[in-house]
Each structure stands twice: as structure tokens, then as C-alpha cells.
Amino acid sequence: MVSMRKFLPLIAFLLGLLFIVGSSGNFQAYTSSRDVEFGVVGGDNSYIAYRCLSDPVPVNASSGVEFTAVTVENLMDRPITIHVEADGSSLPRGLSGDVDSSTYTLEPGESVAVGGNFSVDEDVTDGTYGVPLTVYAEWDGGSARIGDCSMYASVETPYVLVKSIVGGVYFYPVGEWNSITLQLNFTNNGEEGDFVIMDSIPNPGWRAFYVVGLPRPSSGRADLMMDHCHCGCSGWRIVWRVHVARGETVTLNIPLEAVFLSPGSYTLNCGAHLCGTDVVSNKITVTGGR
């Protein structure tokens, strides 16, 4: 009887367990959850720290530039080897961008500045262009691939000369005097300096009469003289000497009174030329009619 009393609690426990699990006797699933916290740090504080180039690199057409594309630092407790690759496949024709792809070994605490470069032909359209960079790192027991950096080129034409007519009128009646103001805008995207710009207005001969007024520059000095124009005819030459800062635009207005004697096209300007360069502005052509 004593032994039976000892077995009764055991039997009751087994029956209760069978009731909880179910009649099938199979423990199907178990679900639980808990809170987990992860420490997230920026690229300059990670074990393989990296500092990307933050601003676009300005580069003029027909030139090249070198710079630091990305800096990599070893914050691990063992040596690592790194190299960087650039993907310039999306760049337009005439613009190339690359990085130093050498392999570097960095001891703990050491860093390396990896150089980049852009080269631009003269016909690349102004704009900002990007090149994705990938940092590859290896060490004893592991490796990493970091694709968070890019380098950007801001392409600008160094010198821009644009000629227009104030008011935008390019058609004038025949047989009447017309007041026209030619305007030349010069933008310097290069280095600050002194510039000489030559502009010319051809003599139209028997077809029209031009009376050229004194040029009015926003800055500098502009002289008017009779000369042999570079477009192959006699006429008036304007020599504009001006100091222009980087990023600055200066303006030259040339007043002109003109009477056109017959219908047709007339050249009011042969195009301005920035001396010492091959930069030439557009011509100005108007139409005389009835």
C-alpha cells in the first residue's frame, strides 16, 4: 500500500502532461520573443572606418584634376589589406574618372588616403557626374565590402561668351532707323584674372547703314575703333579689358543705330573673341523686311 501511494503522484503528473501536449503526443511548435539592441555607428567609427569625399570636385572642360577620393582607417585589433575600385561606366563620353586601385596593408590605427582623378574633354556638357566607389578589405578570419562612397565631378566650361540683343528683337522694318543694343556676357568659371575680349561689327556696305555708339561695360574699359574685322571685312572693333573674379559674369552693351535698305539677312556682329584662347561667342544676325 505504501508503494502504491508513492506511484499515484507520478501517474497524475504523467496524465496532466499528456493532457497539455494533446492526444497526438507530438510537440508541434514553440514561439517566443525578446527585445534585442544593436549598436549602429557611422562609417568613420566602424571597425574599418571610411570618410567619403563630401563635395563635387570642380573641373573645367579640356582639363583634369586629382584629389583624395576616400580615406580608409583600420580600427580593428589586427592588420588588414584594402583596395578601392571605381565604376565609371555611367560617365558620358569624354569624361573619365578613376581611383588608385593599389593594395594597402594597414596596421591597427593606421589610415590611407586613396587618390582619385577626373579628366574632361572640351565637348562634355556642363553638369555634375558621379562615380560609385567600393572599398574591399581582408584580414585573418574575415573580409568586408563597403559600397557607401561615391566621387563627383562638377564640369564647367571655363570661359563662356554669349552675344544677344537686348529685348530679343531680331526682325526690323526696311527703310527705318532702328535702335538696337547688342549685349555681350562673359562668365569666368576659371581662375580670377585680367582678360582682353575683342568684339567686331562689320560694315554692311550699300545694303545698310550702321552707326555704332560708345560701348558701355559693367566693369573694365572698352575702346571703340575702326579696324579690319576678323570676319573678313572692314568695320568697327571693340577692345574690352576687364578683371573678372572666378564665378563672376560681366556685361558689355553696344548701342547701335541701323537702317536696312532691302529685305534680307544682316550680320550685326561677327562674334566676340577671348584673346589667348579659342573661345568665340555666337554671331548676331537679324532680318530686315517689310
JSON list of N, CA, C and O in Angstrom, two decimals, residues 65-97:
[
{"chain": "A", "resi": 65, "resn": "VAL", "atom": "N", "xyz": [41.90, 66.83, -63.01]},
{"chain": "A", "resi": 65, "resn": "VAL", "atom": "CA", "xyz": [42.09, 67.19, -61.62]},
{"chain": "A", "resi": 65, "resn": "VAL", "atom": "C", "xyz": [42.34, 65.92, -60.80]},
{"chain": "A", "resi": 65, "resn": "VAL", "atom": "O", "xyz": [41.79, 64.86, -61.11]},
{"chain": "A", "resi": 66, "resn": "GLU", "atom": "N", "xyz": [43.18, 66.04, -59.77]},
{"chain": "A", "resi": 66, "resn": "GLU", "atom": "CA", "xyz": [43.45, 64.94, -58.84]},
{"chain": "A", "resi": 66, "resn": "GLU", "atom": "C", "xyz": [43.06, 65.37, -57.44]},
{"chain": "A", "resi": 66, "resn": "GLU", "atom": "O", "xyz": [43.16, 66.55, -57.09]},
{"chain": "A", "resi": 67, "resn": "PHE", "atom": "N", "xyz": [42.64, 64.40, -56.60]},
{"chain": "A", "resi": 67, "resn": "PHE", "atom": "CA", "xyz": [42.11, 64.72, -55.28]},
{"chain": "A", "resi": 67, "resn": "PHE", "atom": "C", "xyz": [42.10, 63.45, -54.44]},
{"chain": "A", "resi": 67, "resn": "PHE", "atom": "O", "xyz": [42.42, 62.35, -54.93]},
{"chain": "A", "resi": 68, "resn": "THR", "atom": "N", "xyz": [41.72, 63.56, -53.17]},
{"chain": "A", "resi": 68, "resn": "THR", "atom": "CA", "xyz": [41.54, 62.40, -52.29]},
{"chain": "A", "resi": 68, "resn": "THR", "atom": "C", "xyz": [40.10, 61.91, -52.42]},
{"chain": "A", "resi": 68, "resn": "THR", "atom": "O", "xyz": [39.16, 62.64, -52.07]},
{"chain": "A", "resi": 69, "resn": "ALA", "atom": "N", "xyz": [39.93, 60.70, -52.92]},
{"chain": "A", "resi": 69, "resn": "ALA", "atom": "CA", "xyz": [38.58, 60.17, -53.16]},
{"chain": "A", "resi": 69, "resn": "ALA", "atom": "C", "xyz": [37.97, 59.60, -51.89]},
{"chain": "A", "resi": 69, "resn": "ALA", "atom": "O", "xyz": [36.78, 59.79, -51.62]},
{"chain": "A", "resi": 70, "resn": "VAL", "atom": "N", "xyz": [38.75, 58.87, -51.09]},
{"chain": "A", "resi": 70, "resn": "VAL", "atom": "CA", "xyz": [38.24, 58.25, -49.86]},
{"chain": "A", "resi": 70, "resn": "VAL", "atom": "C", "xyz": [39.42, 57.98, -48.94]},
{"chain": "A", "resi": 70, "resn": "VAL", "atom": "O", "xyz": [40.52, 57.68, -49.39]},
{"chain": "A", "resi": 71, "resn": "THR", "atom": "N", "xyz": [39.20, 58.14, -47.64]},
{"chain": "A", "resi": 71, "resn": "THR", "atom": "CA", "xyz": [40.21, 57.81, -46.63]},
{"chain": "A", "resi": 71, "resn": "THR", "atom": "C", "xyz": [39.74, 56.61, -45.84]},
{"chain": "A", "resi": 71, "resn": "THR", "atom": "O", "xyz": [38.60, 56.59, -45.36]},
{"chain": "A", "resi": 72, "resn": "VAL", "atom": "N", "xyz": [40.59, 55.59, -45.71]},
{"chain": "A", "resi": 72, "resn": "VAL", "atom": "CA", "xyz": [40.25, 54.35, -45.00]},
{"chain": "A", "resi": 72, "resn": "VAL", "atom": "C", "xyz": [41.17, 54.21, -43.80]},
{"chain": "A", "resi": 72, "resn": "VAL", "atom": "O", "xyz": [42.39, 54.41, -43.91]},
{"chain": "A", "resi": 73, "resn": "GLU", "atom": "N", "xyz": [40.59, 53.84, -42.64]},
{"chain": "A", "resi": 73, "resn": "GLU", "atom": "CA", "xyz": [41.36, 53.69, -41.41]},
{"chain": "A", "resi": 73, "resn": "GLU", "atom": "C", "xyz": [41.05, 52.34, -40.77]},
{"chain": "A", "resi": 73, "resn": "GLU", "atom": "O", "xyz": [39.90, 51.89, -40.77]},
{"chain": "A", "resi": 74, "resn": "ASN", "atom": "N", "xyz": [42.07, 51.69, -40.24]},
{"chain": "A", "resi": 74, "resn": "ASN", "atom": "CA", "xyz": [41.93, 50.39, -39.59]},
{"chain": "A", "resi": 74, "resn": "ASN", "atom": "C", "xyz": [41.71, 50.58, -38.09]},
{"chain": "A", "resi": 74, "resn": "ASN", "atom": "O", "xyz": [42.63, 50.95, -37.36]},
{"chain": "A", "resi": 75, "resn": "LEU", "atom": "N", "xyz": [40.50, 50.32, -37.60]},
{"chain": "A", "resi": 75, "resn": "LEU", "atom": "CA", "xyz": [40.19, 50.41, -36.18]},
{"chain": "A", "resi": 75, "resn": "LEU", "atom": "C", "xyz": [40.03, 49.02, -35.56]},
{"chain": "A", "resi": 75, "resn": "LEU", "atom": "O", "xyz": [39.49, 48.88, -34.46]},
{"chain": "A", "resi": 76, "resn": "MET", "atom": "N", "xyz": [40.50, 48.00, -36.27]},
{"chain": "A", "resi": 76, "resn": "MET", "atom": "CA", "xyz": [40.47, 46.64, -35.73]},
{"chain": "A", "resi": 76, "resn": "MET", "atom": "C", "xyz": [41.75, 46.39, -34.90]},
{"chain": "A", "resi": 76, "resn": "MET", "atom": "O", "xyz": [42.65, 47.24, -34.85]},
{"chain": "A", "resi": 77, "resn": "ASP", "atom": "N", "xyz": [41.83, 45.20, -34.28]},
{"chain": "A", "resi": 77, "resn": "ASP", "atom": "CA", "xyz": [42.99, 44.86, -33.46]},
{"chain": "A", "resi": 77, "resn": "ASP", "atom": "C", "xyz": [43.96, 43.95, -34.20]},
{"chain": "A", "resi": 77, "resn": "ASP", "atom": "O", "xyz": [44.78, 43.27, -33.60]},
{"chain": "A", "resi": 78, "resn": "ARG", "atom": "N", "xyz": [43.86, 43.96, -35.54]},
{"chain": "A", "resi": 78, "resn": "ARG", "atom": "CA", "xyz": [44.74, 43.13, -36.36]},
{"chain": "A", "resi": 78, "resn": "ARG", "atom": "C", "xyz": [44.96, 43.83, -37.71]},
{"chain": "A", "resi": 78, "resn": "ARG", "atom": "O", "xyz": [44.17, 44.70, -38.10]},
{"chain": "A", "resi": 79, "resn": "PRO", "atom": "N", "xyz": [46.02, 43.48, -38.44]},
{"chain": "A", "resi": 79, "resn": "PRO", "atom": "CA", "xyz": [46.28, 44.11, -39.74]},
{"chain": "A", "resi": 79, "resn": "PRO", "atom": "C", "xyz": [45.20, 43.76, -40.76]},
{"chain": "A", "resi": 79, "resn": "PRO", "atom": "O", "xyz": [44.59, 42.68, -40.70]},
{"chain": "A", "resi": 80, "resn": "ILE", "atom": "N", "xyz": [44.99, 44.68, -41.70]},
{"chain": "A", "resi": 80, "resn": "ILE", "atom": "CA", "xyz": [44.05, 44.44, -42.79]},
{"chain": "A", "resi": 80, "resn": "ILE", "atom": "C", "xyz": [44.71, 44.89, -44.08]},
{"chain": "A", "resi": 80, "resn": "ILE", "atom": "O", "xyz": [45.63, 45.71, -44.08]},
{"chain": "A", "resi": 81, "resn": "THR", "atom": "N", "xyz": [44.24, 44.36, -45.21]},
{"chain": "A", "resi": 81, "resn": "THR", "atom": "CA", "xyz": [44.64, 44.84, -46.53]},
{"chain": "A", "resi": 81, "resn": "THR", "atom": "C", "xyz": [43.39, 45.42, -47.20]},
{"chain": "A", "resi": 81, "resn": "THR", "atom": "O", "xyz": [42.29, 44.85, -47.09]},
{"chain": "A", "resi": 82, "resn": "ILE", "atom": "N", "xyz": [43.54, 46.55, -47.90]},
{"chain": "A", "resi": 82, "resn": "ILE", "atom": "CA", "xyz": [42.39, 47.19, -48.55]},
{"chain": "A", "resi": 82, "resn": "ILE", "atom": "C", "xyz": [42.78, 47.61, -49.96]},
{"chain": "A", "resi": 82, "resn": "ILE", "atom": "O", "xyz": [43.94, 47.87, -50.26]},
{"chain": "A", "resi": 83, "resn": "HIS", "atom": "N", "xyz": [41.77, 47.68, -50.82]},
{"chain": "A", "resi": 83, "resn": "HIS", "atom": "CA", "xyz": [41.91, 48.35, -52.11]},
{"chain": "A", "resi": 83, "resn": "HIS", "atom": "C", "xyz": [40.56, 48.90, -52.51]},
{"chain": "A", "resi": 83, "resn": "HIS", "atom": "O", "xyz": [39.51, 48.44, -52.01]},
{"chain": "A", "resi": 84, "resn": "VAL", "atom": "N", "xyz": [40.55, 49.90, -53.38]},
{"chain": "A", "resi": 84, "resn": "VAL", "atom": "CA", "xyz": [39.33, 50.59, -53.78]},
{"chain": "A", "resi": 84, "resn": "VAL", "atom": "C", "xyz": [39.15, 50.47, -55.28]},
{"chain": "A", "resi": 84, "resn": "VAL", "atom": "O", "xyz": [40.12, 50.59, -56.05]},
{"chain": "A", "resi": 85, "resn": "GLU", "atom": "N", "xyz": [37.91, 50.26, -55.71]},
{"chain": "A", "resi": 85, "resn": "GLU", "atom": "CA", "xyz": [37.58, 50.18, -57.13]},
{"chain": "A", "resi": 85, "resn": "GLU", "atom": "C", "xyz": [36.52, 51.22, -57.46]},
{"chain": "A", "resi": 85, "resn": "GLU", "atom": "O", "xyz": [35.63, 51.51, -56.65]},
{"chain": "A", "resi": 86, "resn": "ALA", "atom": "N", "xyz": [36.61, 51.80, -58.67]},
{"chain": "A", "resi": 86, "resn": "ALA", "atom": "CA", "xyz": [35.65, 52.80, -59.15]},
{"chain": "A", "resi": 86, "resn": "ALA", "atom": "C", "xyz": [34.89, 52.27, -60.35]},
{"chain": "A", "resi": 86, "resn": "ALA", "atom": "O", "xyz": [35.46, 51.57, -61.19]},
{"chain": "A", "resi": 87, "resn": "ASP", "atom": "N", "xyz": [33.61, 52.60, -60.42]},
{"chain": "A", "resi": 87, "resn": "ASP", "atom": "CA", "xyz": [32.77, 52.20, -61.55]},
{"chain": "A", "resi": 87, "resn": "ASP", "atom": "C", "xyz": [32.37, 53.44, -62.35]},
{"chain": "A", "resi": 87, "resn": "ASP", "atom": "O", "xyz": [31.40, 54.11, -62.02]},
{"chain": "A", "resi": 88, "resn": "GLY", "atom": "N", "xyz": [33.13, 53.75, -63.40]},
{"chain": "A", "resi": 88, "resn": "GLY", "atom": "CA", "xyz": [32.84, 54.92, -64.22]},
{"chain": "A", "resi": 88, "resn": "GLY", "atom": "C", "xyz": [32.04, 54.62, -65.47]},
{"chain": "A", "resi": 88, "resn": "GLY", "atom": "O", "xyz": [32.05, 55.41, -66.42]},
{"chain": "A", "resi": 89, "resn": "SER", "atom": "N", "xyz": [31.31, 53.50, -65.47]},
{"chain": "A", "resi": 89, "resn": "SER", "atom": "CA", "xyz": [30.60, 53.07, -66.68]},
{"chain": "A", "resi": 89, "resn": "SER", "atom": "C", "xyz": [29.46, 54.01, -67.07]},
{"chain": "A", "resi": 89, "resn": "SER", "atom": "O", "xyz": [29.05, 54.03, -68.23]},
{"chain": "A", "resi": 90, "resn": "SER", "atom": "N", "xyz": [28.93, 54.80, -66.13]},
{"chain": "A", "resi": 90, "resn": "SER", "atom": "CA", "xyz": [27.81, 55.68, -66.44]},
{"chain": "A", "resi": 90, "resn": "SER", "atom": "C", "xyz": [28.24, 57.08, -66.87]},
{"chain": "A", "resi": 90, "resn": "SER", "atom": "O", "xyz": [27.39, 57.92, -67.17]},
{"chain": "A", "resi": 91, "resn": "LEU", "atom": "N", "xyz": [29.54, 57.35, -66.91]},
{"chain": "A", "resi": 91, "resn": "LEU", "atom": "CA", "xyz": [30.01, 58.68, -67.29]},
{"chain": "A", "resi": 91, "resn": "LEU", "atom": "C", "xyz": [29.82, 58.91, -68.79]},
{"chain": "A", "resi": 91, "resn": "LEU", "atom": "O", "xyz": [29.92, 57.98, -69.58]},
{"chain": "A", "resi": 92, "resn": "PRO", "atom": "N", "xyz": [29.56, 60.16, -69.19]},
{"chain": "A", "resi": 92, "resn": "PRO", "atom": "CA", "xyz": [29.40, 60.44, -70.63]},
{"chain": "A", "resi": 92, "resn": "PRO", "atom": "C", "xyz": [30.74, 60.33, -71.35]},
{"chain": "A", "resi": 92, "resn": "PRO", "atom": "O", "xyz": [31.82, 60.39, -70.74]},
{"chain": "A", "resi": 93, "resn": "ARG", "atom": "N", "xyz": [30.66, 60.19, -72.66]},
{"chain": "A", "resi": 93, "resn": "ARG", "atom": "CA", "xyz": [31.86, 60.12, -73.47]},
{"chain": "A", "resi": 93, "resn": "ARG", "atom": "C", "xyz": [32.65, 61.42, -73.34]},
{"chain": "A", "resi": 93, "resn": "ARG", "atom": "O", "xyz": [32.10, 62.51, -73.38]},
{"chain": "A", "resi": 94, "resn": "GLY", "atom": "N", "xyz": [33.96, 61.29, -73.15]},
{"chain": "A", "resi": 94, "resn": "GLY", "atom": "CA", "xyz": [34.81, 62.45, -72.98]},
{"chain": "A", "resi": 94, "resn": "GLY", "atom": "C", "xyz": [35.12, 62.77, -71.54]},
{"chain": "A", "resi": 94, "resn": "GLY", "atom": "O", "xyz": [35.96, 63.63, -71.26]},
{"chain": "A", "resi": 95, "resn": "LEU", "atom": "N", "xyz": [34.46, 62.08, -70.59]},
{"chain": "A", "resi": 95, "resn": "LEU", "atom": "CA", "xyz": [34.72, 62.28, -69.16]},
{"chain": "A", "resi": 95, "resn": "LEU", "atom": "C", "xyz": [35.12, 60.95, -68.55]},
{"chain": "A", "resi": 95, "resn": "LEU", "atom": "O", "xyz": [34.40, 59.95, -68.69]},
{"chain": "A", "resi": 96, "resn": "SER", "atom": "N", "xyz": [36.27, 60.90, -67.91]},
{"chain": "A", "resi": 96, "resn": "SER", "atom": "CA", "xyz": [36.73, 59.68, -67.25]},
{"chain": "A", "resi": 96, "resn": "SER", "atom": "C", "xyz": [37.03, 59.97, -65.79]},
{"chain": "A", "resi": 96, "resn": "SER", "atom": "O", "xyz": [37.48, 61.07, -65.44]},
{"chain": "A", "resi": 97, "resn": "GLY", "atom": "N", "xyz": [36.77, 58.97, -64.94]},
{"chain": "A", "resi": 97, "resn": "GLY", "atom": "CA", "xyz": [37.04, 59.10, -63.52]},
{"chain": "A", "resi": 97, "resn": "GLY", "atom": "C", "xyz": [37.52, 57.78, -62.96]},
{"chain": "A", "resi": 97, "resn": "GLY", "atom": "O", "xyz": [36.95, 56.73, -63.26]}
]
